[in-house]
mmCIF file of C-alpha atoms and ligand atoms in Angstrom:
data_model
loop_
_atom_site.group_PDB
_atom_site.id
_atom_site.type_symbol
_atom_site.label_atom_id
_atom_site.label_comp_id
_atom_site.label_asym_id
_atom_site.label_seq_id
_atom_site.Cartn_x
_atom_site.Cartn_y
_atom_site.Cartn_z
ATOM 1 C CA MET A 697 -8.948 -33.500 4.828
ATOM 2 C CA GLN A 698 -10.226 -30.632 2.704
ATOM 3 C CA VAL A 699 -7.930 -28.462 0.570
ATOM 4 C CA ALA A 700 -8.680 -25.599 -1.815
ATOM 5 C CA VAL A 701 -6.816 -26.116 -5.068
ATOM 6 C CA LEU A 702 -6.308 -23.502 -7.788
ATOM 7 C CA THR A 703 -7.062 -25.616 -10.861
ATOM 8 C CA GLU A 704 -6.761 -22.837 -13.450
ATOM 9 C CA PRO A 705 -6.842 -19.025 -13.328
ATOM 10 C CA GLY A 706 -10.153 -17.968 -11.763
ATOM 11 C CA GLU A 707 -11.082 -21.525 -10.640
ATOM 12 C CA PHE A 708 -10.779 -23.329 -7.318
ATOM 13 C CA ALA A 709 -11.806 -26.882 -6.471
ATOM 14 C CA VAL A 710 -12.334 -27.858 -2.830
ATOM 15 C CA GLU A 711 -11.021 -31.441 -2.734
ATOM 16 C CA GLU A 712 -10.601 -34.296 -0.269
ATOM 17 C CA ARG A 713 -6.965 -35.399 0.175
ATOM 18 C CA ASP A 714 -5.122 -37.663 2.585
ATOM 19 C CA GLU A 715 -3.706 -35.956 5.663
ATOM 20 C CA PRO A 716 0.085 -35.601 5.377
ATOM 21 C CA THR A 717 2.355 -37.577 7.717
ATOM 22 C CA PRO A 718 5.017 -35.425 9.420
ATOM 23 C CA ALA A 719 8.667 -36.372 8.817
ATOM 24 C CA ALA A 720 10.933 -36.732 11.869
ATOM 25 C CA ASP A 721 11.770 -33.009 11.936
ATOM 26 C CA GLU A 722 8.249 -31.790 11.083
ATOM 27 C CA VAL A 723 5.032 -30.897 12.862
ATOM 28 C CA LEU A 724 1.569 -31.738 11.604
ATOM 29 C CA ILE A 725 -0.488 -28.551 11.823
ATOM 30 C CA ARG A 726 -4.261 -28.205 12.007
ATOM 31 C CA MET A 727 -4.567 -24.950 10.088
ATOM 32 C CA ARG A 728 -6.908 -22.339 11.578
ATOM 33 C CA GLU A 729 -6.233 -18.951 9.978
ATOM 34 C CA VAL A 730 -4.776 -18.209 6.546
ATOM 35 C CA GLY A 731 -4.520 -14.716 5.068
ATOM 36 C CA ILE A 732 -5.144 -13.993 1.403
ATOM 37 C CA CYS A 733 -2.044 -12.210 0.105
ATOM 38 C CA GLY A 734 -1.846 -10.039 -3.012
ATOM 39 C CA SER A 735 0.406 -12.698 -4.547
ATOM 40 C CA ASP A 736 -2.297 -15.379 -3.997
ATOM 41 C CA VAL A 737 -4.756 -13.102 -5.800
ATOM 42 C CA HIS A 738 -2.253 -12.585 -8.627
ATOM 43 C CA TYR A 739 -1.860 -16.367 -9.104
ATOM 44 C CA TYR A 740 -5.662 -16.696 -8.991
ATOM 45 C CA GLU A 741 -6.168 -14.019 -11.637
ATOM 46 C CA HIS A 742 -3.190 -14.610 -13.943
ATOM 47 C CA GLY A 743 -1.813 -18.094 -13.181
ATOM 48 C CA HIS A 744 1.732 -16.760 -12.789
ATOM 49 C CA ILE A 745 3.914 -14.128 -11.164
ATOM 50 C CA GLY A 746 6.770 -13.356 -13.533
ATOM 51 C CA ASP A 747 8.499 -16.634 -14.283
ATOM 52 C CA LYS A 748 6.723 -18.506 -11.446
ATOM 53 C CA VAL A 749 3.993 -20.300 -13.381
ATOM 54 C CA VAL A 750 1.184 -22.484 -11.978
ATOM 55 C CA GLU A 751 1.583 -25.508 -14.266
ATOM 56 C CA GLU A 752 -0.144 -28.081 -12.016
ATOM 57 C CA PRO A 753 -3.119 -27.583 -9.677
ATOM 58 C CA LEU A 754 -1.751 -25.641 -6.692
ATOM 59 C CA VAL A 755 -2.793 -25.065 -3.089
ATOM 60 C CA LEU A 756 -2.217 -21.335 -2.440
ATOM 61 C CA GLY A 757 -1.721 -19.574 0.911
ATOM 62 C CA HIS A 758 1.379 -18.712 2.920
ATOM 63 C CA GLU A 759 0.151 -16.415 5.744
ATOM 64 C CA SER A 760 -0.836 -19.095 8.215
ATOM 65 C CA ALA A 761 -1.233 -20.219 11.792
ATOM 66 C CA GLY A 762 -2.762 -23.225 13.486
ATOM 67 C CA GLU A 763 -2.426 -25.823 16.214
ATOM 68 C CA VAL A 764 0.103 -28.625 16.431
ATOM 69 C CA GLU A 765 -1.716 -31.924 15.909
ATOM 70 C CA ALA A 766 1.304 -34.250 16.066
ATOM 71 C CA VAL A 767 5.087 -33.995 16.010
ATOM 72 C CA GLY A 768 7.792 -36.027 14.235
ATOM 73 C CA ASP A 769 10.168 -38.223 16.284
ATOM 74 C CA ALA A 770 12.984 -35.659 16.307
ATOM 75 C CA VAL A 771 10.862 -32.711 17.457
ATOM 76 C CA ASP A 772 11.225 -31.976 21.157
ATOM 77 C CA ASP A 773 10.376 -28.281 21.499
ATOM 78 C CA LEU A 774 6.747 -28.391 20.333
ATOM 79 C CA GLU A 775 3.890 -30.644 21.313
ATOM 80 C CA ALA A 776 0.312 -31.406 20.338
ATOM 81 C CA GLY A 777 -1.979 -28.489 21.193
ATOM 82 C CA ASP A 778 0.657 -25.741 20.858
ATOM 83 C CA ARG A 779 -0.532 -22.702 18.905
ATOM 84 C CA ILE A 780 1.947 -21.755 16.201
ATOM 85 C CA ALA A 781 2.676 -19.228 13.454
ATOM 86 C CA ILE A 782 4.222 -20.764 10.375
ATOM 87 C CA GLU A 783 7.121 -19.179 8.494
ATOM 88 C CA PRO A 784 6.435 -20.179 4.881
ATOM 89 C CA GLY A 785 9.910 -20.045 3.324
ATOM 90 C CA VAL A 786 12.248 -22.919 4.198
ATOM 91 C CA PRO A 787 15.808 -22.611 2.833
ATOM 92 C CA CYS A 788 18.409 -25.308 2.079
ATOM 93 C CA ARG A 789 20.323 -24.483 5.307
ATOM 94 C CA ARG A 790 23.637 -25.304 3.573
ATOM 95 C CA CYS A 791 24.465 -22.579 1.031
ATOM 96 C CA ALA A 792 26.588 -19.471 1.688
ATOM 97 C CA HIS A 793 23.457 -17.302 2.122
ATOM 98 C CA CYS A 794 22.002 -19.657 4.698
ATOM 99 C CA LYS A 795 25.306 -19.781 6.542
ATOM 100 C CA ARG A 796 25.447 -15.968 6.626
ATOM 101 C CA GLY A 797 21.954 -15.902 8.177
ATOM 102 C CA GLU A 798 20.392 -14.286 5.093
ATOM 103 C CA TYR A 799 18.461 -17.465 4.429
ATOM 104 C CA HIS A 800 15.689 -15.629 2.536
ATOM 105 C CA LEU A 801 18.216 -15.176 -0.287
ATOM 106 C CA CYS A 802 18.879 -18.932 -0.525
ATOM 107 C CA PRO A 803 18.321 -19.899 -4.180
ATOM 108 C CA ASP A 804 16.622 -23.122 -3.081
ATOM 109 C CA VAL A 805 13.957 -21.709 -0.753
ATOM 110 C CA THR A 806 10.804 -23.806 -0.646
ATOM 111 C CA PHE A 807 7.987 -21.240 -0.261
ATOM 112 C CA MET A 808 4.410 -22.262 0.554
ATOM 113 C CA GLY A 809 1.814 -21.605 -2.128
ATOM 114 C CA THR A 810 4.449 -20.759 -4.753
ATOM 115 C CA PRO A 811 4.589 -23.139 -7.715
ATOM 116 C CA PRO A 812 5.225 -26.023 -7.435
ATOM 117 C CA ILE A 813 4.978 -26.033 -3.587
ATOM 118 C CA ASP A 814 1.518 -26.449 -2.076
ATOM 119 C CA GLY A 815 0.486 -23.902 0.544
ATOM 120 C CA ALA A 816 -1.774 -23.443 3.524
ATOM 121 C CA PHE A 817 -5.381 -23.444 2.266
ATOM 122 C CA ALA A 818 -5.669 -26.961 3.673
ATOM 123 C CA GLU A 819 -6.976 -28.420 6.907
ATOM 124 C CA TYR A 820 -3.624 -30.064 7.660
ATOM 125 C CA VAL A 821 -0.071 -29.259 6.607
ATOM 126 C CA ALA A 822 3.219 -30.918 7.635
ATOM 127 C CA TRP A 823 6.021 -28.347 7.991
ATOM 128 C CA PRO A 824 9.574 -28.218 9.446
ATOM 129 C CA ALA A 825 9.313 -27.614 13.191
ATOM 130 C CA ASP A 826 12.085 -24.976 13.160
ATOM 131 C CA PHE A 827 9.889 -22.817 10.906
ATOM 132 C CA ALA A 828 6.951 -23.031 13.339
ATOM 133 C CA TYR A 829 6.863 -20.511 16.212
ATOM 134 C CA GLU A 830 4.874 -21.019 19.387
ATOM 135 C CA LEU A 831 2.511 -18.127 20.105
ATOM 136 C CA PRO A 832 2.141 -16.687 23.596
ATOM 137 C CA GLU A 833 -1.405 -16.780 25.010
ATOM 138 C CA THR A 834 -1.936 -13.087 24.309
ATOM 139 C CA VAL A 835 -1.302 -13.451 20.571
ATOM 140 C CA SER A 836 -4.250 -14.758 18.553
ATOM 141 C CA LEU A 837 -3.992 -17.284 15.741
ATOM 142 C CA ARG A 838 -5.083 -14.552 13.325
ATOM 143 C CA GLU A 839 -2.213 -12.384 14.485
ATOM 144 C CA GLY A 840 0.024 -15.440 14.150
ATOM 145 C CA ALA A 841 -0.977 -15.795 10.499
ATOM 146 C CA LEU A 842 -0.367 -12.086 9.926
ATOM 147 C CA CYS A 843 3.180 -12.437 11.288
ATOM 148 C CA GLU A 844 3.988 -13.127 7.635
ATOM 149 C CA PRO A 845 3.191 -9.667 6.203
ATOM 150 C CA LEU A 846 4.342 -8.172 9.513
ATOM 151 C CA SER A 847 7.705 -9.834 8.896
ATOM 152 C CA VAL A 848 7.937 -8.058 5.536
ATOM 153 C CA GLY A 849 7.520 -4.824 7.536
ATOM 154 C CA VAL A 850 10.077 -5.773 10.192
ATOM 155 C CA HIS A 851 12.642 -6.671 7.537
ATOM 156 C CA ALA A 852 12.109 -3.494 5.480
ATOM 157 C CA CYS A 853 12.361 -1.275 8.579
ATOM 158 C CA ARG A 854 15.545 -3.092 9.583
ATOM 159 C CA ARG A 855 16.909 -2.593 6.051
ATOM 160 C CA GLY A 856 16.087 1.128 6.206
ATOM 161 C CA ASP A 857 17.392 1.418 9.791
ATOM 162 C CA VAL A 858 14.179 3.215 10.752
ATOM 163 C CA GLY A 859 14.560 4.606 14.252
ATOM 164 C CA PRO A 860 13.482 7.159 16.837
ATOM 165 C CA GLY A 861 12.662 10.589 15.499
ATOM 166 C CA ASP A 862 12.623 9.570 11.836
ATOM 167 C CA THR A 863 10.212 10.956 9.288
ATOM 168 C CA VAL A 864 9.110 7.972 7.220
ATOM 169 C CA CYS A 865 7.149 8.204 3.988
ATOM 170 C CA ILE A 866 5.364 5.054 2.857
ATOM 171 C CA THR A 867 3.979 4.831 -0.669
ATOM 172 C CA GLY A 868 1.060 2.381 -0.850
ATOM 173 C CA ALA A 869 -1.451 1.707 1.927
ATOM 174 C CA GLY A 870 -2.290 -1.900 1.125
ATOM 175 C CA PRO A 871 -1.509 -4.508 3.786
ATOM 176 C CA ILE A 872 2.224 -4.180 3.167
ATOM 177 C CA GLY A 873 2.207 -0.369 3.431
ATOM 178 C CA LEU A 874 0.065 -0.594 6.570
ATOM 179 C CA VAL A 875 2.394 -3.073 8.297
ATOM 180 C CA MET A 876 5.306 -0.763 7.394
ATOM 181 C CA MET A 877 3.457 2.013 9.167
ATOM 182 C CA GLU A 878 2.864 -0.171 12.244
ATOM 183 C CA VAL A 879 6.497 -1.266 12.504
ATOM 184 C CA ALA A 880 7.930 2.191 11.735
ATOM 185 C CA ARG A 881 5.850 3.611 14.594
ATOM 186 C CA ALA A 882 6.792 0.766 16.928
ATOM 187 C CA VAL A 883 10.514 1.397 16.406
ATOM 188 C CA GLY A 884 10.109 5.097 17.119
ATOM 189 C CA ALA A 885 9.429 6.957 13.851
ATOM 190 C CA SER A 886 7.944 10.278 14.912
ATOM 191 C CA ASP A 887 6.291 11.280 11.647
ATOM 192 C CA VAL A 888 4.658 8.917 9.184
ATOM 193 C CA VAL A 889 3.381 10.148 5.821
ATOM 194 C CA VAL A 890 1.409 7.681 3.705
ATOM 195 C CA ALA A 891 0.564 8.048 0.012
ATOM 196 C CA ASP A 892 -2.194 6.158 -1.790
ATOM 197 C CA PRO A 893 -4.548 7.192 -4.615
ATOM 198 C CA VAL A 894 -7.489 5.249 -3.101
ATOM 199 C CA ALA A 895 -9.481 7.454 -0.696
ATOM 200 C CA LYS A 896 -10.538 4.538 1.536
ATOM 201 C CA LYS A 897 -6.916 3.460 1.971
ATOM 202 C CA ARG A 898 -5.867 7.008 2.909
ATOM 203 C CA GLU A 899 -8.732 7.184 5.387
ATOM 204 C CA LEU A 900 -7.661 3.872 6.934
ATOM 205 C CA ALA A 901 -4.048 5.074 7.166
ATOM 206 C CA ARG A 902 -5.228 8.264 8.937
ATOM 207 C CA GLU A 903 -7.424 6.276 11.331
ATOM 208 C CA ARG A 904 -4.437 4.076 12.126
ATOM 209 C CA GLY A 905 -2.244 7.051 13.006
ATOM 210 C CA ALA A 906 -0.643 8.394 9.816
ATOM 211 C CA ASP A 907 0.300 12.035 10.418
ATOM 212 C CA LEU A 908 -0.484 12.852 6.805
ATOM 213 C CA ALA A 909 -2.147 10.843 4.024
ATOM 214 C CA VAL A 910 -1.565 12.153 0.492
ATOM 215 C CA ASP A 911 -3.176 11.355 -2.841
ATOM 216 C CA PRO A 912 -0.064 11.255 -5.062
ATOM 217 C CA THR A 913 -2.159 11.637 -8.203
ATOM 218 C CA GLU A 914 -3.557 14.961 -6.962
ATOM 219 C CA SER A 915 -0.653 16.445 -4.963
ATOM 220 C CA ASP A 916 3.116 16.596 -5.267
ATOM 221 C CA LEU A 917 4.148 14.030 -2.622
ATOM 222 C CA ALA A 918 7.716 15.358 -2.238
ATOM 223 C CA ALA A 919 6.394 18.894 -1.665
ATOM 224 C CA ALA A 920 3.769 17.625 0.793
ATOM 225 C CA VAL A 921 6.420 15.769 2.845
ATOM 226 C CA ARG A 922 8.672 18.853 2.892
ATOM 227 C CA GLU A 923 5.827 21.124 3.908
ATOM 228 C CA HIS A 924 4.807 18.715 6.672
ATOM 229 C CA SER A 925 8.215 17.905 8.160
ATOM 230 C CA GLY A 926 10.484 20.733 7.010
ATOM 231 C CA ASP A 927 12.610 18.414 4.863
ATOM 232 C CA GLY A 928 12.362 15.273 2.764
ATOM 233 C CA ALA A 929 11.756 11.926 4.475
ATOM 234 C CA ASP A 930 14.621 10.288 6.363
ATOM 235 C CA VAL A 931 13.381 6.964 5.017
ATOM 236 C CA VAL A 932 11.037 6.320 2.092
ATOM 237 C CA ILE A 933 9.521 2.850 1.972
ATOM 238 C CA GLU A 934 7.993 2.040 -1.403
ATOM 239 C CA ALA A 935 5.176 -0.454 -0.812
ATOM 240 C CA SER A 936 2.940 -0.084 -3.855
ATOM 241 C CA GLY A 937 4.862 -1.503 -6.803
ATOM 242 C CA ALA A 938 3.464 1.401 -8.870
ATOM 243 C CA LYS A 939 5.997 2.814 -11.326
ATOM 244 C CA PRO A 940 5.265 6.513 -10.595
ATOM 245 C CA ALA A 941 5.604 5.846 -6.855
ATOM 246 C CA ILE A 942 8.948 4.086 -7.321
ATOM 247 C CA ALA A 943 10.192 6.900 -9.556
ATOM 248 C CA SER A 944 9.129 9.529 -6.981
ATOM 249 C CA THR A 945 11.123 8.010 -4.078
ATOM 250 C CA VAL A 946 14.346 9.843 -5.023
ATOM 251 C CA ASP A 947 12.553 13.168 -4.762
ATOM 252 C CA VAL A 948 10.652 12.319 -1.583
ATOM 253 C CA ALA A 949 13.770 11.365 0.424
ATOM 254 C CA ARG A 950 15.862 14.057 2.099
ATOM 255 C CA ARG A 951 19.461 14.543 0.987
ATOM 256 C CA GLY A 952 21.452 11.749 2.639
ATOM 257 C CA GLY A 953 18.266 9.746 3.240
ATOM 258 C CA THR A 954 17.323 6.160 2.509
ATOM 259 C CA VAL A 955 14.941 4.542 0.041
ATOM 260 C CA VAL A 956 13.736 0.990 0.661
ATOM 261 C CA LEU A 957 12.098 -0.658 -2.341
ATOM 262 C CA VAL A 958 9.604 -3.359 -1.384
ATOM 263 C CA GLY A 959 6.812 -3.102 -3.981
ATOM 264 C CA LEU A 960 7.264 -5.314 -7.014
ATOM 265 C CA ALA A 961 6.536 -3.416 -10.227
ATOM 266 C CA ALA A 962 4.856 -5.293 -13.056
ATOM 267 C CA GLU A 963 7.887 -4.478 -15.233
ATOM 268 C CA ALA A 964 11.551 -4.623 -14.290
ATOM 269 C CA ASP A 965 12.455 -1.255 -15.876
ATOM 270 C CA VAL A 966 11.490 1.739 -13.776
ATOM 271 C CA PRO A 967 13.074 5.163 -14.324
ATOM 272 C CA LEU A 968 15.038 6.518 -11.341
ATOM 273 C CA ASP A 969 16.856 9.859 -11.498
ATOM 274 C CA VAL A 970 20.337 8.525 -10.778
ATOM 275 C CA LEU A 971 21.987 11.964 -11.002
ATOM 276 C CA ASP A 972 19.713 13.159 -8.230
ATOM 277 C CA LEU A 973 20.318 9.926 -6.348
ATOM 278 C CA ILE A 974 24.113 10.455 -6.498
ATOM 279 C CA ASP A 975 23.954 14.179 -5.812
ATOM 280 C CA SER A 976 21.685 13.602 -2.787
ATOM 281 C CA GLU A 977 23.794 10.631 -1.669
ATOM 282 C CA LEU A 978 20.803 8.372 -1.151
ATOM 283 C CA ASP A 979 21.020 4.788 0.061
ATOM 284 C CA VAL A 980 18.676 2.802 -2.191
ATOM 285 C CA LEU A 981 17.983 -0.681 -0.855
ATOM 286 C CA GLY A 982 15.950 -3.634 -2.026
ATOM 287 C CA SER A 983 13.967 -5.553 0.572
ATOM 288 C CA TYR A 984 12.787 -9.051 -0.214
ATOM 289 C CA ARG A 985 10.721 -11.149 2.148
ATOM 290 C CA TYR A 986 12.559 -11.513 5.488
ATOM 291 C CA ALA A 987 14.834 -13.626 7.650
ATOM 292 C CA ASN A 988 14.956 -13.988 11.430
ATOM 293 C CA THR A 989 11.866 -11.801 11.861
ATOM 294 C CA TYR A 990 9.198 -14.122 13.310
ATOM 295 C CA PRO A 991 10.384 -13.855 16.938
ATOM 296 C CA ALA A 992 10.453 -10.032 16.611
ATOM 297 C CA ALA A 993 7.018 -9.960 14.956
ATOM 298 C CA ILE A 994 5.539 -12.134 17.719
ATOM 299 C CA GLU A 995 7.116 -9.934 20.392
ATOM 300 C CA LEU A 996 5.705 -6.768 18.784
ATOM 301 C CA LEU A 997 2.262 -8.381 18.870
ATOM 302 C CA ALA A 998 2.638 -9.663 22.432
ATOM 303 C CA ASP A 999 3.678 -6.152 23.542
ATOM 304 C CA ASP A 1000 0.668 -4.626 21.742
ATOM 305 C CA ALA A 1001 3.156 -2.434 19.878
ATOM 306 C CA VAL A 1002 1.449 -3.136 16.535
ATOM 307 C CA ASP A 1003 -2.073 -3.898 15.359
ATOM 308 C CA VAL A 1004 -2.561 -6.188 12.376
ATOM 309 C CA GLU A 1005 -6.043 -7.572 13.091
ATOM 310 C CA GLY A 1006 -7.539 -4.104 12.660
ATOM 311 C CA PHE A 1007 -7.110 -4.065 8.908
ATOM 312 C CA VAL A 1008 -8.818 -7.405 8.253
ATOM 313 C CA ASP A 1009 -11.968 -6.702 6.197
ATOM 314 C CA PHE A 1010 -13.567 -10.147 6.195
ATOM 315 C CA GLU A 1011 -13.237 -13.851 6.955
ATOM 316 C CA SER A 1012 -14.591 -16.772 4.930
ATOM 317 C CA PRO A 1013 -14.664 -20.541 5.380
ATOM 318 C CA LEU A 1014 -12.500 -22.698 3.088
ATOM 319 C CA GLY A 1015 -15.557 -23.792 1.105
ATOM 320 C CA ASP A 1016 -16.149 -20.165 0.016
ATOM 321 C CA VAL A 1017 -12.602 -19.656 -1.199
ATOM 322 C CA ARG A 1018 -13.579 -18.485 -4.688
ATOM 323 C CA GLU A 1019 -15.968 -15.812 -3.373
ATOM 324 C CA ALA A 1020 -13.287 -14.792 -0.867
ATOM 325 C CA PHE A 1021 -10.750 -14.310 -3.657
ATOM 326 C CA GLU A 1022 -13.257 -12.257 -5.664
ATOM 327 C CA ARG A 1023 -13.735 -10.035 -2.613
ATOM 328 C CA ALA A 1024 -10.004 -9.831 -2.038
ATOM 329 C CA SER A 1025 -9.542 -8.598 -5.644
ATOM 330 C CA ASP A 1026 -11.512 -5.419 -4.901
ATOM 331 C CA PRO A 1027 -9.025 -2.483 -4.740
ATOM 332 C CA GLU A 1028 -10.775 -1.253 -1.564
ATOM 333 C CA THR A 1029 -10.211 -4.562 0.286
ATOM 334 C CA VAL A 1030 -7.119 -4.665 2.488
ATOM 335 C CA LYS A 1031 -7.091 -8.185 3.938
ATOM 336 C CA GLY A 1032 -9.324 -11.237 3.765
ATOM 337 C CA MET A 1033 -8.808 -14.329 5.918
ATOM 338 C CA ILE A 1034 -9.776 -17.951 5.336
ATOM 339 C CA THR A 1035 -10.735 -19.646 8.596
ATOM 340 C CA LEU A 1036 -10.608 -23.419 8.900
HETATM 341 N N1 NAI B 1243 9.547 -7.316 -1.494
HETATM 342 C C1 NAI B 1243 8.797 -8.186 -0.813
HETATM 343 O O1 NAI B 1243 9.277 -9.006 -0.025
HETATM 344 C C2 NAI B 1243 7.333 -8.166 -0.955
HETATM 345 C C3 NAI B 1243 6.772 -7.345 -1.873
HETATM 346 N N2 NAI B 1243 5.419 -7.279 -1.983
HETATM 347 C C4 NAI B 1243 4.925 -6.315 -2.946
HETATM 348 O O2 NAI B 1243 4.591 -5.131 -2.220
HETATM 349 C C5 NAI B 1243 3.569 -4.412 -2.894
HETATM 350 C C6 NAI B 1243 2.436 -4.100 -1.935
HETATM 351 O O3 NAI B 1243 1.790 -5.283 -1.522
HETATM 352 P P1 NAI B 1243 0.266 -5.209 -1.027
HETATM 353 O O4 NAI B 1243 0.126 -4.191 0.032
HETATM 354 O O5 NAI B 1243 -0.141 -6.601 -0.755
HETATM 355 O O6 NAI B 1243 -0.413 -4.702 -2.373
HETATM 356 P P2 NAI B 1243 -1.791 -3.945 -2.624
HETATM 357 O O7 NAI B 1243 -2.015 -3.995 -4.089
HETATM 358 O O8 NAI B 1243 -2.833 -4.438 -1.696
HETATM 359 O O9 NAI B 1243 -1.467 -2.447 -2.198
HETATM 360 C C7 NAI B 1243 -0.803 -1.539 -3.042
HETATM 361 C C8 NAI B 1243 -1.334 -0.156 -2.725
HETATM 362 O O10 NAI B 1243 -0.619 0.783 -3.523
HETATM 363 C C9 NAI B 1243 -1.531 1.779 -3.917
HETATM 364 N N3 NAI B 1243 -0.979 2.527 -5.054
HETATM 365 C C10 NAI B 1243 -1.198 2.360 -6.377
HETATM 366 N N4 NAI B 1243 -0.536 3.325 -7.074
HETATM 367 C C11 NAI B 1243 0.105 4.086 -6.167
HETATM 368 C C12 NAI B 1243 0.936 5.237 -6.259
HETATM 369 N N5 NAI B 1243 1.251 5.788 -7.432
HETATM 370 N N6 NAI B 1243 1.415 5.782 -5.117
HETATM 371 C C13 NAI B 1243 1.104 5.236 -3.918
HETATM 372 N N7 NAI B 1243 0.327 4.145 -3.774
HETATM 373 C C14 NAI B 1243 -0.168 3.589 -4.886
HETATM 374 C C15 NAI B 1243 -2.805 1.000 -4.228
HETATM 375 O O11 NAI B 1243 -3.936 1.840 -4.228
HETATM 376 C C16 NAI B 1243 -2.817 0.012 -3.078
HETATM 377 O O12 NAI B 1243 -3.530 0.499 -1.962
HETATM 378 C C17 NAI B 1243 3.157 -5.302 -4.084
HETATM 379 O O13 NAI B 1243 3.884 -4.850 -5.209
HETATM 380 C C18 NAI B 1243 3.657 -6.679 -3.671
HETATM 381 O O14 NAI B 1243 3.939 -7.494 -4.771
HETATM 382 C C19 NAI B 1243 4.574 -7.984 -1.144
HETATM 383 C C20 NAI B 1243 5.093 -8.829 -0.212
HETATM 384 C C21 NAI B 1243 6.520 -9.036 -0.071
HETATM 385 C C1 AKB B 1244 6.039 -11.268 -2.930
HETATM 386 C C2 AKB B 1244 4.836 -11.718 -2.192
HETATM 387 O O1 AKB B 1244 3.838 -11.056 -2.194
HETATM 388 C C3 AKB B 1244 4.846 -12.983 -1.394
HETATM 389 N N1 AKB B 1244 4.505 -12.670 -0.067
HETATM 390 C C4 AKB B 1244 6.149 -13.695 -1.511
HETATM 391 O O2 AKB B 1244 6.967 -13.477 -0.619
HETATM 392 O O3 AKB B 1244 6.335 -14.417 -2.490
#
């Protein structure tokens, strides 16, 4: 089978490898659609994300879907030909976090395309069957692959308890900010304000139903939200990782509101006005990946309550992976897909 391997920053090799053999509890998947995530691009450009360093050649990719080719002896709920979305983080299933159901916080998660675990830019992958979700006929394989970023949105909206009537402000209109917008709307948010300094991203957010799209480098975002909705945002979801955006969340939220931090800043230290935070009694929450979200993400797609295919800019075959990553690095690109 063919796999695309990151051999060093900026370099891929498309190699022939043996097809994996599924263990008893695994399925063998013929991959069909794999999204290029910002973290894949970061590994491609820099060879590391924080302390996660690519020390050996690595197969990237963790937003994936495909068809079941074969199943292990102990798998009885999937069969060859089933179309599946693949949840890329598999926990130990034994620690206290796993037992509490917050398995994304398990310290021993094995996450696709994160060193040293190979990911999904491969024609075949063997993966635990309980982290593979059958797709209904109405959900495409591309949507199945994009259940991964959609899950980040489902989890963050659950963390922020976004609900009917809420004014939600989302900073960052990359794929993560856009899925936040989709999920916030689907769970009933009545007003969605999006902030992004890139004009094309603001335009896309408007086209996709943002009530207001603000350039935070030109306008005071907190003032714009107040002017638009009469108060600060009930929930602010930070989805850019930009320091000024993170710092602004305390001001953008209404008194008694909630801030959900999703974006990962390049540095750990970001100034937050804690006096304001205390005085306004804000709930400030971190949101990291997701747990128990794939069934909800698939249902949102099956109900046509969200659109994730609409922000895909391009697709490329596996053989053109390097060009695809170059395209994905453009700040105006939202999402590129590798099709296999
Ligand atoms: N906590 C988690 O589980 C996860 C976190 N992330 C993080 O979420 C963030 C967003 O991910 P993507 O959408 O893939 O990234 P992206 O880089 O495609 O999008 C970020 C967007 O933020 C915009 N931006 C830059 N400065 C801004 C500012 N001051 N105010 C508002 N927007 C600003 C950029 O123009 C861009 O459109 C990244 O930091 C990523 O690492 C991604 C996945 C999971
Ligand atoms: C943080 C990321 O972008 C990535 N999706 C991951 O969960 O590691």
